[in-house]
Amino acid sequence: MNLQLEPDVAFGVHPYLGVAAAVADDRPFLDEVLRRHHFRQSGDLDVYLLPGDTPHNRAVRTVARASREFQDAGLSVAADPRIMLPPPIPTPDGAPVRQALPGQSLTALTGKLHELRRSADIADVLEQILDEHHGVVGDLEEFIDTAAVWCERLDTANGRELGQHLRTIAHHVAFLGDQLVAAQLDLAVMPDVTPDNAPPLSEVPLLPRHDVPSVTHTARTRAALASSPNRPADLPPSPQEAARAPASPSSSRRTR
């Protein structure tokens, strides 16, 4: 069996220039694919680079799509896992910079599930997601709260309304985190191990989700209840609209 020690294409992260790609030789196909995915060759470094202002999520998707195209053509690809890590979060002057951690990449953790067999191992992955300081659930709650503050800074009726709506969503995220903690504890004490003859996780179809109201219906309901020039904010909605209005959640937000 012949082992190929050097990949045809390798993706990595340059400390100053961002996501980069290196090729094993000067085959035109390699150059063509990389350019199609917005990589441009840097003559000084002999590598291909994405534009410096490429958002993190777009860069990750670009690497994934280019890698798939190379692999479909029978070429070998290597990628540095650090590509998945988001950039540091801005902090006030004097505060320590908050570095990204593997637990903040749901894509990386979802891929990790395919390699696990023990319930306790799944619980360990969930623990990374639920980490109070670096988990994605807490980060999502913080992101929504920050978006709510942004809306409230507009100092308009619509901005304050949307800010309150976002804070309600943050309550739901906190409740979701509490439910995941319960599931994580159950997994931690389960003795089950996946049988050796079980099909690969990628071949097991996902269960269908419960039906939820369409975005269009939800948007129309909110628009009907929102204040407008034709309905002053201090007037109550009609009885029919009040009956259709969704009840506000009663769950309390988790303290972080």
Coordinates of C-alpha atoms in Angstrom, one line a residue:
M1 CA 0.0 0.0 0.0
N2 CA 1.3 3.4 -1.0
L3 CA 1.0 6.1 1.6
Q4 CA 0.9 9.7 0.5
L5 CA 2.8 11.7 3.1
E6 CA 2.3 15.1 1.5
P7 CA -1.2 16.3 0.7
D8 CA -2.0 17.9 -2.7
V9 CA -3.5 20.9 -0.9
A10 CA -3.2 22.1 2.7
F11 CA -5.2 24.8 4.5
G12 CA -4.0 26.6 7.5
V13 CA -4.1 29.9 9.4
H14 CA -1.4 32.5 9.0
P15 CA -0.9 34.5 12.3
Y16 CA -1.3 37.8 10.5
L17 CA -2.8 37.2 7.1
G18 CA -5.6 34.8 7.9
V19 CA -6.7 31.6 6.2
A20 CA -4.1 30.3 3.7
A21 CA -3.7 27.4 1.3
A22 CA -0.6 25.7 0.1
V23 CA -0.3 23.4 -2.9
A24 CA 2.1 20.6 -3.6
D25 CA 2.9 21.7 -7.2
D26 CA 1.9 24.1 -9.9
R27 CA -0.9 22.0 -11.5
P28 CA -3.4 24.4 -13.2
F29 CA -6.4 22.6 -11.7
L30 CA -5.2 23.5 -8.1
D31 CA -4.9 27.1 -9.0
E32 CA -8.2 27.2 -10.8
V33 CA -10.2 25.7 -7.9
L34 CA -8.6 28.0 -5.3
R35 CA -9.2 31.1 -7.4
R36 CA -12.8 30.0 -7.9
H37 CA -13.2 30.0 -4.2
H38 CA -11.7 33.5 -3.9
F39 CA -8.1 32.5 -2.8
R40 CA -5.4 34.7 -4.4
Q41 CA -1.8 33.8 -4.7
S42 CA 0.8 35.7 -2.7
G43 CA 4.1 35.7 -4.6
D44 CA 6.1 36.7 -1.5
L45 CA 4.9 33.7 0.6
D46 CA 4.2 31.2 -2.1
V47 CA 0.7 30.5 -0.7
Y48 CA -2.9 31.4 -1.5
L49 CA -4.8 33.8 0.8
L50 CA -8.4 34.7 1.3
P51 CA -9.1 38.5 1.3
G52 CA -8.3 39.9 4.8
D53 CA -11.8 41.1 5.4
T54 CA -13.4 37.7 4.8
P55 CA -15.8 37.0 7.8
H56 CA -14.8 33.9 9.9
N57 CA -17.9 31.8 9.1
R58 CA -17.6 32.5 5.3
A59 CA -13.9 31.5 5.5
V60 CA -14.8 28.2 7.2
R61 CA -17.4 27.5 4.5
T62 CA -15.0 28.4 1.8
V63 CA -12.4 26.0 3.0
A64 CA -15.0 23.2 3.4
R65 CA -16.3 23.7 -0.2
A66 CA -12.9 23.9 -1.8
S67 CA -11.8 20.8 0.2
R68 CA -14.9 18.9 -1.1
E69 CA -14.1 19.9 -4.7
F70 CA -10.5 18.7 -4.4
Q71 CA -11.6 15.4 -2.7
D72 CA -14.2 14.8 -5.4
A73 CA -11.4 15.1 -7.9
G74 CA -9.5 12.4 -6.1
L75 CA -6.9 14.7 -4.4
S76 CA -5.7 14.6 -0.8
V77 CA -6.5 17.6 1.4
A78 CA -5.2 18.5 4.9
A79 CA -6.7 21.3 7.0
D80 CA -5.6 22.8 10.3
P81 CA -8.4 22.5 12.9
R82 CA -7.7 26.0 14.1
I83 CA -9.5 27.3 11.0
M84 CA -12.7 26.4 12.9
L85 CA -12.0 28.6 15.8
P86 CA -13.6 32.1 15.8
P87 CA -11.5 35.2 16.3
P88 CA -11.1 36.7 19.8
I89 CA -14.1 38.7 21.0
P90 CA -13.4 42.4 21.4
T91 CA -13.1 43.6 25.0
P92 CA -13.0 46.9 26.8
D93 CA -9.6 48.6 27.2
G94 CA -7.6 47.0 30.1
A95 CA -9.7 43.8 30.1
P96 CA -8.0 40.5 29.1
V97 CA -8.6 39.3 25.5
R98 CA -11.0 36.4 25.4
Q99 CA -9.6 33.7 23.2
A100 CA -11.7 31.3 21.2
L101 CA -11.8 27.7 22.4
P102 CA -12.8 24.4 20.6
G103 CA -16.0 24.3 22.7
Q104 CA -17.2 27.4 20.8
S105 CA -17.3 25.6 17.5
L106 CA -20.5 23.6 17.1
T107 CA -19.3 22.3 13.7
A108 CA -16.2 20.8 15.2
L109 CA -18.0 19.3 18.2
T110 CA -20.7 17.8 15.9
G111 CA -18.0 16.2 13.9
K112 CA -16.5 14.8 17.0
L113 CA -19.7 13.0 17.9
H114 CA -19.1 10.7 14.9
E115 CA -16.0 9.2 16.7
L116 CA -17.6 8.5 20.1
R117 CA -19.1 5.3 21.4
R118 CA -19.7 5.9 25.1
S119 CA -22.5 7.9 26.8
A120 CA -19.9 9.5 29.1
D121 CA -18.0 10.7 26.1
I122 CA -21.1 12.4 24.7
A123 CA -21.6 14.0 28.2
D124 CA -18.1 15.4 28.0
V125 CA -18.8 17.1 24.7
L126 CA -22.0 18.6 26.0
E127 CA -20.1 19.9 29.0
Q128 CA -17.9 21.9 26.6
I129 CA -21.0 23.4 25.0
L130 CA -22.5 24.2 28.5
D131 CA -19.3 25.7 30.0
E132 CA -20.3 28.8 31.9
H133 CA -17.4 30.9 30.6
H134 CA -16.6 29.4 27.1
G135 CA -19.6 27.3 26.0
V136 CA -21.7 28.2 23.0
V137 CA -25.0 28.2 24.9
G138 CA -23.8 31.0 27.2
D139 CA -22.2 32.8 24.2
L140 CA -25.5 32.6 22.3
E141 CA -27.4 34.1 25.3
E142 CA -24.7 36.9 25.5
F143 CA -24.9 37.5 21.8
I144 CA -28.7 38.0 21.9
D145 CA -28.5 40.2 24.9
T146 CA -25.9 42.3 23.1
A147 CA -28.1 42.6 20.1
A148 CA -31.0 43.7 22.4
V149 CA -28.8 46.4 23.8
W150 CA -27.9 47.5 20.2
C151 CA -31.6 47.8 19.4
E152 CA -32.3 49.8 22.6
R153 CA -29.5 52.2 21.7
L154 CA -31.7 53.4 18.8
D155 CA -33.9 55.0 21.4
T156 CA -37.0 54.5 19.3
A157 CA -40.3 52.7 20.0
N158 CA -39.5 50.0 17.5
G159 CA -35.9 49.6 18.8
R160 CA -37.2 49.2 22.4
E161 CA -39.8 46.7 21.3
L162 CA -37.3 44.6 19.3
G163 CA -34.9 44.8 22.2
Q164 CA -37.5 43.4 24.6
H165 CA -38.3 40.6 22.0
L166 CA -34.7 39.7 21.9
R167 CA -34.4 39.5 25.6
T168 CA -37.4 37.1 25.6
I169 CA -35.4 35.0 23.2
A170 CA -32.5 35.1 25.6
H171 CA -34.8 33.7 28.3
H172 CA -35.6 30.8 26.0
V173 CA -31.9 30.1 25.3
A174 CA -31.2 30.1 29.1
F175 CA -34.1 27.6 29.5
L176 CA -32.6 25.5 26.7
G177 CA -29.3 25.5 28.6
D178 CA -31.0 24.2 31.7
Q179 CA -32.6 21.4 29.8
L180 CA -29.2 20.4 28.2
V181 CA -27.6 20.4 31.6
A182 CA -30.2 17.8 32.7
A183 CA -29.5 15.7 29.6
Q184 CA -25.8 16.0 30.1
L185 CA -26.1 14.7 33.7
D186 CA -28.2 11.7 32.5
L187 CA -25.7 10.9 29.9
A188 CA -22.9 11.0 32.4
V189 CA -24.4 8.2 34.5
M190 CA -25.6 6.0 31.6
P191 CA -23.5 2.8 31.3
D192 CA -24.5 2.3 27.6
V193 CA -21.9 1.8 24.9
T194 CA -22.7 1.8 21.2
P195 CA -22.6 -1.8 19.8
D196 CA -19.7 -2.6 17.5
N197 CA -22.2 -3.6 14.7
A198 CA -24.1 -0.3 14.9
P199 CA -24.3 1.7 11.6
P200 CA -22.2 4.8 11.3
L201 CA -23.8 7.9 12.7
S202 CA -23.7 9.6 9.3
E203 CA -26.0 6.8 7.9
V204 CA -28.6 7.1 10.6
P205 CA -31.4 9.5 9.5
L206 CA -32.3 12.3 11.8
L207 CA -35.8 12.2 13.4
P208 CA -38.3 14.6 11.9
R209 CA -38.8 17.7 14.0
H210 CA -42.2 18.8 15.4
D211 CA -44.1 21.2 13.2
V212 CA -43.7 24.9 14.2
P213 CA -45.5 28.0 13.0
S214 CA -44.1 29.3 9.8
V215 CA -42.0 32.4 9.8
T216 CA -44.6 34.2 7.7
H217 CA -47.4 33.5 10.1
T218 CA -45.3 34.5 13.1
A219 CA -44.2 37.7 11.4
R220 CA -47.8 38.6 10.5
T221 CA -48.9 38.0 14.1
R222 CA -46.2 40.3 15.4
A223 CA -46.9 42.9 12.8
A224 CA -50.6 42.9 13.7
L225 CA -49.8 43.5 17.3
A226 CA -47.1 46.1 16.8
S227 CA -47.7 49.8 17.1
S228 CA -48.1 51.8 13.9
P229 CA -49.3 55.2 12.7
N230 CA -52.8 53.6 12.3
R231 CA -52.8 52.2 15.8
P232 CA -51.2 54.2 18.6
A233 CA -49.0 52.2 21.0
D234 CA -51.2 52.9 24.0
L235 CA -54.4 51.4 22.5
P236 CA -55.0 47.7 23.3
P237 CA -55.4 45.2 20.5
S238 CA -58.8 44.0 19.5
P239 CA -60.2 40.9 21.3
Q240 CA -59.6 38.7 18.2
E241 CA -56.0 39.8 18.1
A242 CA -55.5 39.3 21.8
A243 CA -56.9 35.8 21.5
R244 CA -54.3 35.0 18.8
A245 CA -51.4 36.6 20.5
P246 CA -48.8 34.1 21.9
A247 CA -48.4 33.9 25.6
S248 CA -45.2 35.4 27.0
P249 CA -42.8 32.9 28.5
S250 CA -42.6 32.6 32.3
S251 CA -39.1 31.1 32.6
S252 CA -36.5 33.0 34.5
R253 CA -33.2 33.7 33.0
R254 CA -30.1 31.8 34.1
T255 CA -27.5 33.9 35.9
R256 CA -24.1 33.6 34.4

